[in-house]
Amino acid sequence: MRTSGRRIKYRLLFQNFSLDASEVEPGVYLLDIPAEVRIPGDLTFRAFSILRSARLLIYTASHADKKALFKLARCTCSIKPYSEDAIEEARGVASLGYVAVVVYDSRRDEIHIPNSKPLSTVYINIKHS
């Protein structure tokens, strides 16, 4: 197809994808997402599928203003601010065979989840514990 020297841009619309939530193993996932990332547009498919599978989403202060955007990522889960109680609730959710997610920015937020191991170390880091 000739474009007469013009660029053609395509934008993926996540609502057009049917990602199977059952592909995500139960557990607590840590999504290290830089605060400037556009949600859901800049998410990787893996990060998107984890958010989509979550029964509980915990966000840190750097993502507090994006609370409504998580719903755009089709997260129909409970959404709570980061706290020790929320982390304990996440462990309980995972022990029942579901997915819990902690969204944070490692450059701004200090969180500690023991026994977490990296699943991905790209622009958006994913860890599983």
PDB file of C-alpha atoms in Angstrom:
ATOM      1  CA  MET A   1       0.000   0.000   0.000  1.00  0.00           C
ATOM      2  CA  ARG A   2       1.423   3.390  -0.957  1.00  0.00           C
ATOM      3  CA  THR A   3       1.271   6.068   1.692  1.00  0.00           C
ATOM      4  CA  SER A   4       2.608   8.988  -0.370  1.00  0.00           C
ATOM      5  CA  GLY A   5       5.391   9.569   2.153  1.00  0.00           C
ATOM      6  CA  ARG A   6       2.967   9.868   5.074  1.00  0.00           C
ATOM      7  CA  ARG A   7       3.362   7.857   8.210  1.00  0.00           C
ATOM      8  CA  ILE A   8       0.562   5.600   9.278  1.00  0.00           C
ATOM      9  CA  LYS A   9       0.215   5.111  13.021  1.00  0.00           C
ATOM     10  CA  TYR A  10      -1.609   2.258  14.644  1.00  0.00           C
ATOM     11  CA  ARG A  11      -2.783   2.135  18.220  1.00  0.00           C
ATOM     12  CA  LEU A  12      -3.660  -1.107  19.960  1.00  0.00           C
ATOM     13  CA  LEU A  13      -6.918  -0.998  21.856  1.00  0.00           C
ATOM     14  CA  PHE A  14      -6.800  -3.396  24.769  1.00  0.00           C
ATOM     15  CA  GLN A  15     -10.583  -3.730  24.903  1.00  0.00           C
ATOM     16  CA  ASN A  16     -10.332  -5.568  21.562  1.00  0.00           C
ATOM     17  CA  PHE A  17      -8.165  -8.304  23.051  1.00  0.00           C
ATOM     18  CA  SER A  18      -9.504 -11.267  24.909  1.00  0.00           C
ATOM     19  CA  LEU A  19      -6.726 -12.243  27.296  1.00  0.00           C
ATOM     20  CA  ASP A  20      -7.408 -15.386  29.222  1.00  0.00           C
ATOM     21  CA  ALA A  21      -7.040 -14.625  32.919  1.00  0.00           C
ATOM     22  CA  SER A  22      -6.488 -18.305  33.739  1.00  0.00           C
ATOM     23  CA  GLU A  23      -2.963 -18.137  32.231  1.00  0.00           C
ATOM     24  CA  VAL A  24      -1.741 -16.139  35.227  1.00  0.00           C
ATOM     25  CA  GLU A  25      -0.577 -18.293  38.125  1.00  0.00           C
ATOM     26  CA  PRO A  26      -2.093 -17.466  41.511  1.00  0.00           C
ATOM     27  CA  GLY A  27       0.133 -15.401  43.781  1.00  0.00           C
ATOM     28  CA  VAL A  28       1.188 -11.890  44.709  1.00  0.00           C
ATOM     29  CA  TYR A  29       2.649  -9.977  41.758  1.00  0.00           C
ATOM     30  CA  LEU A  30       4.728  -6.820  42.047  1.00  0.00           C
ATOM     31  CA  LEU A  31       4.390  -4.558  39.020  1.00  0.00           C
ATOM     32  CA  ASP A  32       7.199  -2.008  38.979  1.00  0.00           C
ATOM     33  CA  ILE A  33       5.590   0.561  36.698  1.00  0.00           C
ATOM     34  CA  PRO A  34       7.201   4.000  36.329  1.00  0.00           C
ATOM     35  CA  ALA A  35       4.781   6.724  37.421  1.00  0.00           C
ATOM     36  CA  GLU A  36       4.864   8.379  33.981  1.00  0.00           C
ATOM     37  CA  VAL A  37       3.578   5.262  32.184  1.00  0.00           C
ATOM     38  CA  ARG A  38       0.191   5.704  30.546  1.00  0.00           C
ATOM     39  CA  ILE A  39      -2.281   3.120  31.773  1.00  0.00           C
ATOM     40  CA  PRO A  40      -3.442   1.020  29.976  1.00  0.00           C
ATOM     41  CA  GLY A  41      -1.770   2.215  26.731  1.00  0.00           C
ATOM     42  CA  ASP A  42       1.883   1.633  27.707  1.00  0.00           C
ATOM     43  CA  LEU A  43       1.399  -1.645  29.557  1.00  0.00           C
ATOM     44  CA  THR A  44       2.983  -4.822  28.245  1.00  0.00           C
ATOM     45  CA  PHE A  45       0.586  -7.671  27.480  1.00  0.00           C
ATOM     46  CA  ARG A  46       1.980  -9.597  30.447  1.00  0.00           C
ATOM     47  CA  ALA A  47       1.398  -6.679  32.846  1.00  0.00           C
ATOM     48  CA  PHE A  48      -2.057  -6.143  31.343  1.00  0.00           C
ATOM     49  CA  SER A  49      -3.018  -9.796  31.792  1.00  0.00           C
ATOM     50  CA  ILE A  50      -1.821  -9.771  35.413  1.00  0.00           C
ATOM     51  CA  LEU A  51      -3.881  -6.653  36.176  1.00  0.00           C
ATOM     52  CA  ARG A  52      -6.845  -8.207  34.394  1.00  0.00           C
ATOM     53  CA  SER A  53      -6.536 -11.385  36.503  1.00  0.00           C
ATOM     54  CA  ALA A  54      -6.212  -9.618  39.855  1.00  0.00           C
ATOM     55  CA  ARG A  55      -8.693 -10.172  42.640  1.00  0.00           C
ATOM     56  CA  LEU A  56      -6.944  -7.437  44.685  1.00  0.00           C
ATOM     57  CA  LEU A  57      -4.861  -4.480  43.455  1.00  0.00           C
ATOM     58  CA  ILE A  58      -2.711  -2.488  45.868  1.00  0.00           C
ATOM     59  CA  TYR A  59      -1.211   0.816  44.726  1.00  0.00           C
ATOM     60  CA  THR A  60       1.493   2.973  46.277  1.00  0.00           C
ATOM     61  CA  ALA A  61       1.538   6.757  46.647  1.00  0.00           C
ATOM     62  CA  SER A  62       3.206   7.255  43.251  1.00  0.00           C
ATOM     63  CA  HIS A  63       0.178   5.652  41.562  1.00  0.00           C
ATOM     64  CA  ALA A  64      -2.581   7.104  43.744  1.00  0.00           C
ATOM     65  CA  ASP A  65      -3.716   9.454  40.976  1.00  0.00           C
ATOM     66  CA  LYS A  66      -4.124   6.504  38.579  1.00  0.00           C
ATOM     67  CA  LYS A  67      -6.684   4.623  40.629  1.00  0.00           C
ATOM     68  CA  ALA A  68      -9.414   5.215  38.019  1.00  0.00           C
ATOM     69  CA  LEU A  69      -7.081   4.182  35.179  1.00  0.00           C
ATOM     70  CA  PHE A  70      -6.748   0.672  36.579  1.00  0.00           C
ATOM     71  CA  LYS A  71     -10.408   0.181  35.746  1.00  0.00           C
ATOM     72  CA  LEU A  72      -9.546   1.078  32.118  1.00  0.00           C
ATOM     73  CA  ALA A  73      -7.160  -1.864  32.205  1.00  0.00           C
ATOM     74  CA  ARG A  74     -10.293  -3.924  32.932  1.00  0.00           C
ATOM     75  CA  CYS A  75      -9.270  -4.592  36.509  1.00  0.00           C
ATOM     76  CA  THR A  76     -12.553  -5.350  38.224  1.00  0.00           C
ATOM     77  CA  CYS A  77     -10.882  -6.167  41.507  1.00  0.00           C
ATOM     78  CA  SER A  78     -10.766  -4.481  44.891  1.00  0.00           C
ATOM     79  CA  ILE A  79      -8.377  -1.526  44.745  1.00  0.00           C
ATOM     80  CA  LYS A  80      -6.632  -0.417  47.949  1.00  0.00           C
ATOM     81  CA  PRO A  81      -3.715   1.804  48.976  1.00  0.00           C
ATOM     82  CA  TYR A  82      -0.464   0.154  50.031  1.00  0.00           C
ATOM     83  CA  SER A  83      -0.233  -0.756  53.721  1.00  0.00           C
ATOM     84  CA  GLU A  84       0.978  -3.699  55.802  1.00  0.00           C
ATOM     85  CA  ASP A  85      -2.660  -4.795  56.272  1.00  0.00           C
ATOM     86  CA  ALA A  86      -3.224  -4.699  52.504  1.00  0.00           C
ATOM     87  CA  ILE A  87      -0.118  -6.870  51.955  1.00  0.00           C
ATOM     88  CA  GLU A  88      -1.441  -9.420  54.452  1.00  0.00           C
ATOM     89  CA  GLU A  89      -4.776  -9.379  52.621  1.00  0.00           C
ATOM     90  CA  ALA A  90      -2.896  -9.960  49.339  1.00  0.00           C
ATOM     91  CA  ARG A  91      -1.180 -13.006  50.830  1.00  0.00           C
ATOM     92  CA  GLY A  92      -4.583 -14.310  51.905  1.00  0.00           C
ATOM     93  CA  VAL A  93      -5.995 -13.788  48.410  1.00  0.00           C
ATOM     94  CA  ALA A  94      -3.027 -15.666  46.914  1.00  0.00           C
ATOM     95  CA  SER A  95      -3.389 -18.532  49.403  1.00  0.00           C
ATOM     96  CA  LEU A  96      -6.978 -18.991  48.189  1.00  0.00           C
ATOM     97  CA  GLY A  97      -5.712 -19.486  44.632  1.00  0.00           C
ATOM     98  CA  TYR A  98      -6.218 -15.975  43.255  1.00  0.00           C
ATOM     99  CA  VAL A  99      -4.006 -13.179  41.949  1.00  0.00           C
ATOM    100  CA  ALA A 100      -3.096 -10.072  43.953  1.00  0.00           C
ATOM    101  CA  VAL A 101      -1.058  -7.215  42.490  1.00  0.00           C
ATOM    102  CA  VAL A 102       1.073  -4.476  44.057  1.00  0.00           C
ATOM    103  CA  VAL A 103       1.656  -1.583  41.635  1.00  0.00           C
ATOM    104  CA  TYR A 104       4.616   0.638  42.560  1.00  0.00           C
ATOM    105  CA  ASP A 105       7.473   2.696  41.115  1.00  0.00           C
ATOM    106  CA  SER A 106      10.826   1.417  42.411  1.00  0.00           C
ATOM    107  CA  ARG A 107      12.401   4.851  41.884  1.00  0.00           C
ATOM    108  CA  ARG A 108       9.925   6.488  44.277  1.00  0.00           C
ATOM    109  CA  ASP A 109       8.375   3.829  46.507  1.00  0.00           C
ATOM    110  CA  GLU A 110       9.973   1.596  49.086  1.00  0.00           C
ATOM    111  CA  ILE A 111       8.136  -1.670  49.424  1.00  0.00           C
ATOM    112  CA  HIS A 112       9.312  -4.978  50.781  1.00  0.00           C
ATOM    113  CA  ILE A 113       7.737  -8.289  49.905  1.00  0.00           C
ATOM    114  CA  PRO A 114       9.871 -11.207  51.116  1.00  0.00           C
ATOM    115  CA  ASN A 115      10.625 -14.093  48.744  1.00  0.00           C
ATOM    116  CA  SER A 116       9.751 -12.208  45.562  1.00  0.00           C
ATOM    117  CA  LYS A 117      11.588 -13.234  42.423  1.00  0.00           C
ATOM    118  CA  PRO A 118      11.805 -11.358  39.109  1.00  0.00           C
ATOM    119  CA  LEU A 119       9.714 -12.648  36.214  1.00  0.00           C
ATOM    120  CA  SER A 120      10.606  -9.787  33.908  1.00  0.00           C
ATOM    121  CA  THR A 121      13.215  -7.051  33.973  1.00  0.00           C
ATOM    122  CA  VAL A 122      12.189  -4.749  31.138  1.00  0.00           C
ATOM    123  CA  TYR A 123      10.660  -1.248  31.235  1.00  0.00           C
ATOM    124  CA  ILE A 124       7.834  -2.600  33.398  1.00  0.00           C
ATOM    125  CA  ASN A 125       9.258  -5.084  35.886  1.00  0.00           C
ATOM    126  CA  ILE A 126       7.171  -7.977  37.155  1.00  0.00           C
ATOM    127  CA  LYS A 127       7.957 -10.038  40.254  1.00  0.00           C
ATOM    128  CA  HIS A 128       6.079 -12.958  41.760  1.00  0.00           C
ATOM    129  CA  SER A 129       6.135 -14.102  45.350  1.00  0.00           C
TER     130      SER A 129
END
